[in-house]
Short mmCIF file of C-alpha atoms in Angstrom, two decimals:
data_model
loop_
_atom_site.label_atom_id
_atom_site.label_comp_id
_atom_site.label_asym_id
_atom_site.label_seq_id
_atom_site.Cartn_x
_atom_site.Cartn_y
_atom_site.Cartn_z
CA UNK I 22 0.00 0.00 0.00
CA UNK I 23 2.88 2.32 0.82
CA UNK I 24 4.61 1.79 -2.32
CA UNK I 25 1.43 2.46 -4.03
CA UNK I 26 1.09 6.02 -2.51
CA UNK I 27 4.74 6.31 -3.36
CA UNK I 28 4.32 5.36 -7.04
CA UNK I 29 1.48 8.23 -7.15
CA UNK I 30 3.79 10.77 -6.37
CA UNK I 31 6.68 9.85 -8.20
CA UNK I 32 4.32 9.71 -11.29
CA UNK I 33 2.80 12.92 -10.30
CA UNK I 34 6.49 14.60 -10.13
CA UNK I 35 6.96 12.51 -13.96
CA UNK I 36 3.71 14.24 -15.43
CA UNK I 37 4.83 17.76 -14.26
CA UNK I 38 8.13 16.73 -15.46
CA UNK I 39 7.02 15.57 -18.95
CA UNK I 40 4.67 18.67 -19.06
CA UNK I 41 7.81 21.23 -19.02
CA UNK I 42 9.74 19.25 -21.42
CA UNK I 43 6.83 19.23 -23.66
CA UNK I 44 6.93 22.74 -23.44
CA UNK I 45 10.29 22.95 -23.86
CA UNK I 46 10.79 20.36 -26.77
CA UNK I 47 7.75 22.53 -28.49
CA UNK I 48 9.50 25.86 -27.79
CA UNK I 49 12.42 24.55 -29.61
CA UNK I 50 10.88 22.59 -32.30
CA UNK I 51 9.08 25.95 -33.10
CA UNK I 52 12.33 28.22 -33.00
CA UNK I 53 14.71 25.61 -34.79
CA UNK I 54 14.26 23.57 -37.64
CA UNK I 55 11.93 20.45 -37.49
CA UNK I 56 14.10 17.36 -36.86
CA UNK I 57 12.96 13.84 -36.05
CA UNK I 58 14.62 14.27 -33.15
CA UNK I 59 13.11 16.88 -31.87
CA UNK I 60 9.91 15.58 -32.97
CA UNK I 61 10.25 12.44 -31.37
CA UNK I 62 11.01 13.35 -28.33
CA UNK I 63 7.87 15.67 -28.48
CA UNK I 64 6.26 12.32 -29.36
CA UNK I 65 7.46 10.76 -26.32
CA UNK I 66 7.55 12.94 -23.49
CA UNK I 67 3.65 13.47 -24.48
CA UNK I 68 3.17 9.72 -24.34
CA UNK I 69 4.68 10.12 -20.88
CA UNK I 70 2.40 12.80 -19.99
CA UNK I 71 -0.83 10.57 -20.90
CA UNK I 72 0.55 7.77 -19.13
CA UNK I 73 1.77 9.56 -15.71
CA UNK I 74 -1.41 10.91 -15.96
CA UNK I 75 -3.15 7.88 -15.80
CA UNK I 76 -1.48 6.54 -13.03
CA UNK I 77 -1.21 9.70 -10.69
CA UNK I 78 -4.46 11.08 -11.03
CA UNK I 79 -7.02 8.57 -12.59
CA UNK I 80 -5.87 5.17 -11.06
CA UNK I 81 -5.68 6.73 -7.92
CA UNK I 82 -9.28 8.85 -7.91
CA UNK I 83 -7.75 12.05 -6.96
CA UNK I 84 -9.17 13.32 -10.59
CA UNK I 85 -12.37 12.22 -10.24
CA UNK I 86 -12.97 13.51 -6.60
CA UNK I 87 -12.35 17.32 -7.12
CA UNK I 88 -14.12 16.68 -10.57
CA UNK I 89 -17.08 15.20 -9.44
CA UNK I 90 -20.07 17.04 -9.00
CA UNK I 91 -20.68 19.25 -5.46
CA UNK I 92 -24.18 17.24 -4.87
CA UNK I 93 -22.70 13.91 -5.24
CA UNK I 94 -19.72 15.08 -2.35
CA UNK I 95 -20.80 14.74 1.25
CA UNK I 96 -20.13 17.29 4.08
CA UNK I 97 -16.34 16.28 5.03
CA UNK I 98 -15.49 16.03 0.87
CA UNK I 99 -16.77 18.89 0.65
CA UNK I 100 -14.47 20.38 2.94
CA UNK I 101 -11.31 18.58 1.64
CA UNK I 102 -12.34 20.13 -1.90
CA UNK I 103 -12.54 23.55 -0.61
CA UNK I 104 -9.45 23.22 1.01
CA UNK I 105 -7.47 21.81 -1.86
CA UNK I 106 -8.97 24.28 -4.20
CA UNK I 107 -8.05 27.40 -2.38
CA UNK I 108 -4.61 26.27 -1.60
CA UNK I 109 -3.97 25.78 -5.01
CA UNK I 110 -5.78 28.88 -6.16
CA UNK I 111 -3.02 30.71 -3.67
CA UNK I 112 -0.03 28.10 -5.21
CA UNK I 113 -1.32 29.35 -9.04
CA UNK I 114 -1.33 32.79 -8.14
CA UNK I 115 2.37 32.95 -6.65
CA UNK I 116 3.35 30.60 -9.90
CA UNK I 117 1.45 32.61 -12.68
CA UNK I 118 2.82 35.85 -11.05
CA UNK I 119 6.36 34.84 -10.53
CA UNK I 120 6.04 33.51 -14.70
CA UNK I 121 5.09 37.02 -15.72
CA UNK I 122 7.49 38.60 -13.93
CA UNK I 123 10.60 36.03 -15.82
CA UNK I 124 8.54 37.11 -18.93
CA UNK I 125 9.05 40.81 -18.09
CA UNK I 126 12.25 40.73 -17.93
CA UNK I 127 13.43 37.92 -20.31
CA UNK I 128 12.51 37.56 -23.40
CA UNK I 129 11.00 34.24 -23.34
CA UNK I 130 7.51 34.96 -26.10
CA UNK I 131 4.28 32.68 -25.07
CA UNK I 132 3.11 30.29 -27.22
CA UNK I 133 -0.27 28.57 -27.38
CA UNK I 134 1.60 25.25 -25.65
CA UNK I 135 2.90 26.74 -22.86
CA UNK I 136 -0.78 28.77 -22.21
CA UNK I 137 -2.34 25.45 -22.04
CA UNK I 138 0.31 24.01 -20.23
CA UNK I 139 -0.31 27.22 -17.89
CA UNK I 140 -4.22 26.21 -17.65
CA UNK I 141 -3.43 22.39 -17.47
CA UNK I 142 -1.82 23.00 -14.68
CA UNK I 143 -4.02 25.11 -12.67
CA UNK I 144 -6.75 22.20 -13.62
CA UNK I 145 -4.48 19.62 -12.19
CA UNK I 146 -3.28 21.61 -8.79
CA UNK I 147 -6.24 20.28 -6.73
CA UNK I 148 -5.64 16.68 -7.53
CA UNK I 149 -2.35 16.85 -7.35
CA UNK I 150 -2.38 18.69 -3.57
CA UNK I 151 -5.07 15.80 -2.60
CA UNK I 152 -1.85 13.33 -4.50
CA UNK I 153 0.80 15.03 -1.79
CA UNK I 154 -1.84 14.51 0.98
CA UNK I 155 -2.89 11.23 0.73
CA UNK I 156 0.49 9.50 0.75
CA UNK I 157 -0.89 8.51 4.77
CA UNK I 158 -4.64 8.32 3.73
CA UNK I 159 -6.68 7.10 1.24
CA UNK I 160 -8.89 9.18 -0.81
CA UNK I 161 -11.40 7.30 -2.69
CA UNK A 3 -11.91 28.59 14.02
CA UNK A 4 -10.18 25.71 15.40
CA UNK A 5 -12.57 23.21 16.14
CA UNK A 6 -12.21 20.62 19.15
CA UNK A 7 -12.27 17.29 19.52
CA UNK A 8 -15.37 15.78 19.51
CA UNK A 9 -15.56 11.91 20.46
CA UNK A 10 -18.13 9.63 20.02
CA UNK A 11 -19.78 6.01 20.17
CA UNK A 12 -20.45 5.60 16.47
CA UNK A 13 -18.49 2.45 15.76
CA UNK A 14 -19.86 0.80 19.20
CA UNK A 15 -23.19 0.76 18.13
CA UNK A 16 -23.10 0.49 14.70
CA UNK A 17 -21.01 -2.75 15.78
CA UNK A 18 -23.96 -3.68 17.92
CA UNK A 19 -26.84 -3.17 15.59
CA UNK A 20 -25.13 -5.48 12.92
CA UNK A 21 -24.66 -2.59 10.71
CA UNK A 22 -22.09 -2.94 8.16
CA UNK A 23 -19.96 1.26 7.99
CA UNK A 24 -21.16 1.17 4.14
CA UNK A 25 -25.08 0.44 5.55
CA UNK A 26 -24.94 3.31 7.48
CA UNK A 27 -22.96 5.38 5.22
CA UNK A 28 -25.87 4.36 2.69
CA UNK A 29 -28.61 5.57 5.52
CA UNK A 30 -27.05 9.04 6.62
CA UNK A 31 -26.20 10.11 3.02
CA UNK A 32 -22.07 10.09 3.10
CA UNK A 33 -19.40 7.91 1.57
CA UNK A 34 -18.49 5.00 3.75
CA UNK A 35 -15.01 6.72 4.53
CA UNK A 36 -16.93 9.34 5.85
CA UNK A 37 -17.69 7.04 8.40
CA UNK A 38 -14.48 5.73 8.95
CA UNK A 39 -12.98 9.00 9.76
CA UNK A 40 -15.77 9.53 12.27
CA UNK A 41 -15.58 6.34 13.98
CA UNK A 42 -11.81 7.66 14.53
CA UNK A 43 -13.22 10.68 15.69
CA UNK A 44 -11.04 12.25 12.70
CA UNK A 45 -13.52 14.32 11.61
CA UNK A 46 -16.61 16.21 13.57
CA UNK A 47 -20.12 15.72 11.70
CA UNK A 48 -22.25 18.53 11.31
CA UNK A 49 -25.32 19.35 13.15
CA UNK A 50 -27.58 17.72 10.80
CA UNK A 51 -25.22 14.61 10.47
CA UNK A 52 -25.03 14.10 14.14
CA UNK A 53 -28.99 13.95 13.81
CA UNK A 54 -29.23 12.13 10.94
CA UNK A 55 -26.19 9.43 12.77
CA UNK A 56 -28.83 9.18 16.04
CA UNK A 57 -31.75 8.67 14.30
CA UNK A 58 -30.30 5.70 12.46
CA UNK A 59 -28.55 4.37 15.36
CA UNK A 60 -32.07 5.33 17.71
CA UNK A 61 -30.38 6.52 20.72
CA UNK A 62 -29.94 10.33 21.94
CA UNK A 63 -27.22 12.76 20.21
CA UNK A 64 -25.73 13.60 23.88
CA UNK A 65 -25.68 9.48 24.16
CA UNK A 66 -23.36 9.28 20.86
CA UNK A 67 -21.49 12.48 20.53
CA UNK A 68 -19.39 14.30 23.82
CA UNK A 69 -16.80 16.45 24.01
CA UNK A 70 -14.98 14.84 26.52
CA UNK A 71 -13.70 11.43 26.27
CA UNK A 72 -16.49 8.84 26.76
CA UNK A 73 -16.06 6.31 29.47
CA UNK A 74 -16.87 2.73 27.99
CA UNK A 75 -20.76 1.17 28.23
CA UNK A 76 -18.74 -2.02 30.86
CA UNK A 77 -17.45 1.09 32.80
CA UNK A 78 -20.47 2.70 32.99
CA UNK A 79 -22.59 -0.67 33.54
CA UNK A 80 -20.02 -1.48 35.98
CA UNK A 81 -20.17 1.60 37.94
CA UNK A 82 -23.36 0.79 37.86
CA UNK A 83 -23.35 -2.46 39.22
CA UNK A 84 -21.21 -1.06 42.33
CA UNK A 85 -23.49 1.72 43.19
CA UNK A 86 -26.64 -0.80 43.38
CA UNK A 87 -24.39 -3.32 45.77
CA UNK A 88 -23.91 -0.46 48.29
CA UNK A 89 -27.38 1.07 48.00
#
């Protein structure tokens, strides 16, 4: 059982991981000539992504508890979902602000990966706070 | 607001009725973890809850729920006992 929590947050830390390199790989890709390289590795690291995914947030539940709808939650889930969500509201904030301020003063131009990457991950915080907390308890 | 400690007999006399924690999740209207965490007095139920938790379980609110730590029913039945010997 403890390896299982374990495994949750080592794929959590992969599908961040994979997510920045995607970013990264695309930023490049875009910038630089197309290789196969390049492209491949795109390929992969987004295969990654998908499959971390899986494991870190769907396998474990964590997705489809701060997804699933506020009348289906009772009074303590509730709770936990409020908490999660305005810790990570406060977490985005701090990340989104300290991004625009690299982007001020670097310059780094936005692309349409990297925005979705952006809102990806402020989808994702919740779940992946409830991933962090649950290495002790169980969620689902 | 910090909230205290509340501790209660939940998992005594759900355990005495028979009742499985996912029947009486089922009949108060939570998920059976809910349950779990109350029974470890990990989480304190609402108002409405602790109502909902008596009804099911037919004895008082002040009989289930205290906010001081509950003596055990063979301490109390024992106590009890002694005070009827030296009436």
């Amino acid at each position: 059982m403890k390896n299982l929590k374990l495994n949750s947050i080592h794929f959590m830390l992969m599908n961040y991981l994979s997510l920045i390199f995607i970013v990264i790989t695309f930023q490049y890709l875009r910038d630089m000539e197309w290789t196969w390289v390049f492209a491949s590795s795109e390929v992969f690291f987004i295969v990654l992504f998908i499959i971390s995914f899986y494991f870190s947030y769907f396998k474990t539940g964590t997705w489809g508890f701060v997804h699933r709808s506020l009348e289906k939650l009772d009074e303590r889930e509730l709770k936990i979902v409020g908490k999660t969500s305005r810790l990570s509201y406060a977490i985005f904030t701090v990340v989104a602000l300290a991004i625009m301020f690299l982007l001020s003063i670097t310059e780094w131009r936005i692309n349409m990966v990297f925005t979705s990457a952006l809102i990806y991950f402020a989808h994702i915080l919740p779940a992946s706070i409830l991933v962090i907390k649950n290495r002790k308890k169980s969620v689902e | 607001m910090k909230t205290r400690k509340l501790y209660n007999r939940v998992s005594l006399l759900r355990q005495e009725i028979g009742m499985s924690r996912k029947e009486l999740a089922e009949k108060i209207g939570v998920n059976f973890q809910t349950v779990g965490y109350l029974e470890r007095e990990e989480y304190n139920p609402s108002l409405d809850l602790a109502f909902r938790i008596s009804e099911v379980l037919d004895k008082p609110v002040n009989f289930i729920f205290s906010a001081e730590p509950m003596k055990s029913l063979s301490d109390i039945a024992f106590e009890k006992m002694k005070n009827g010997r030296t009436k």
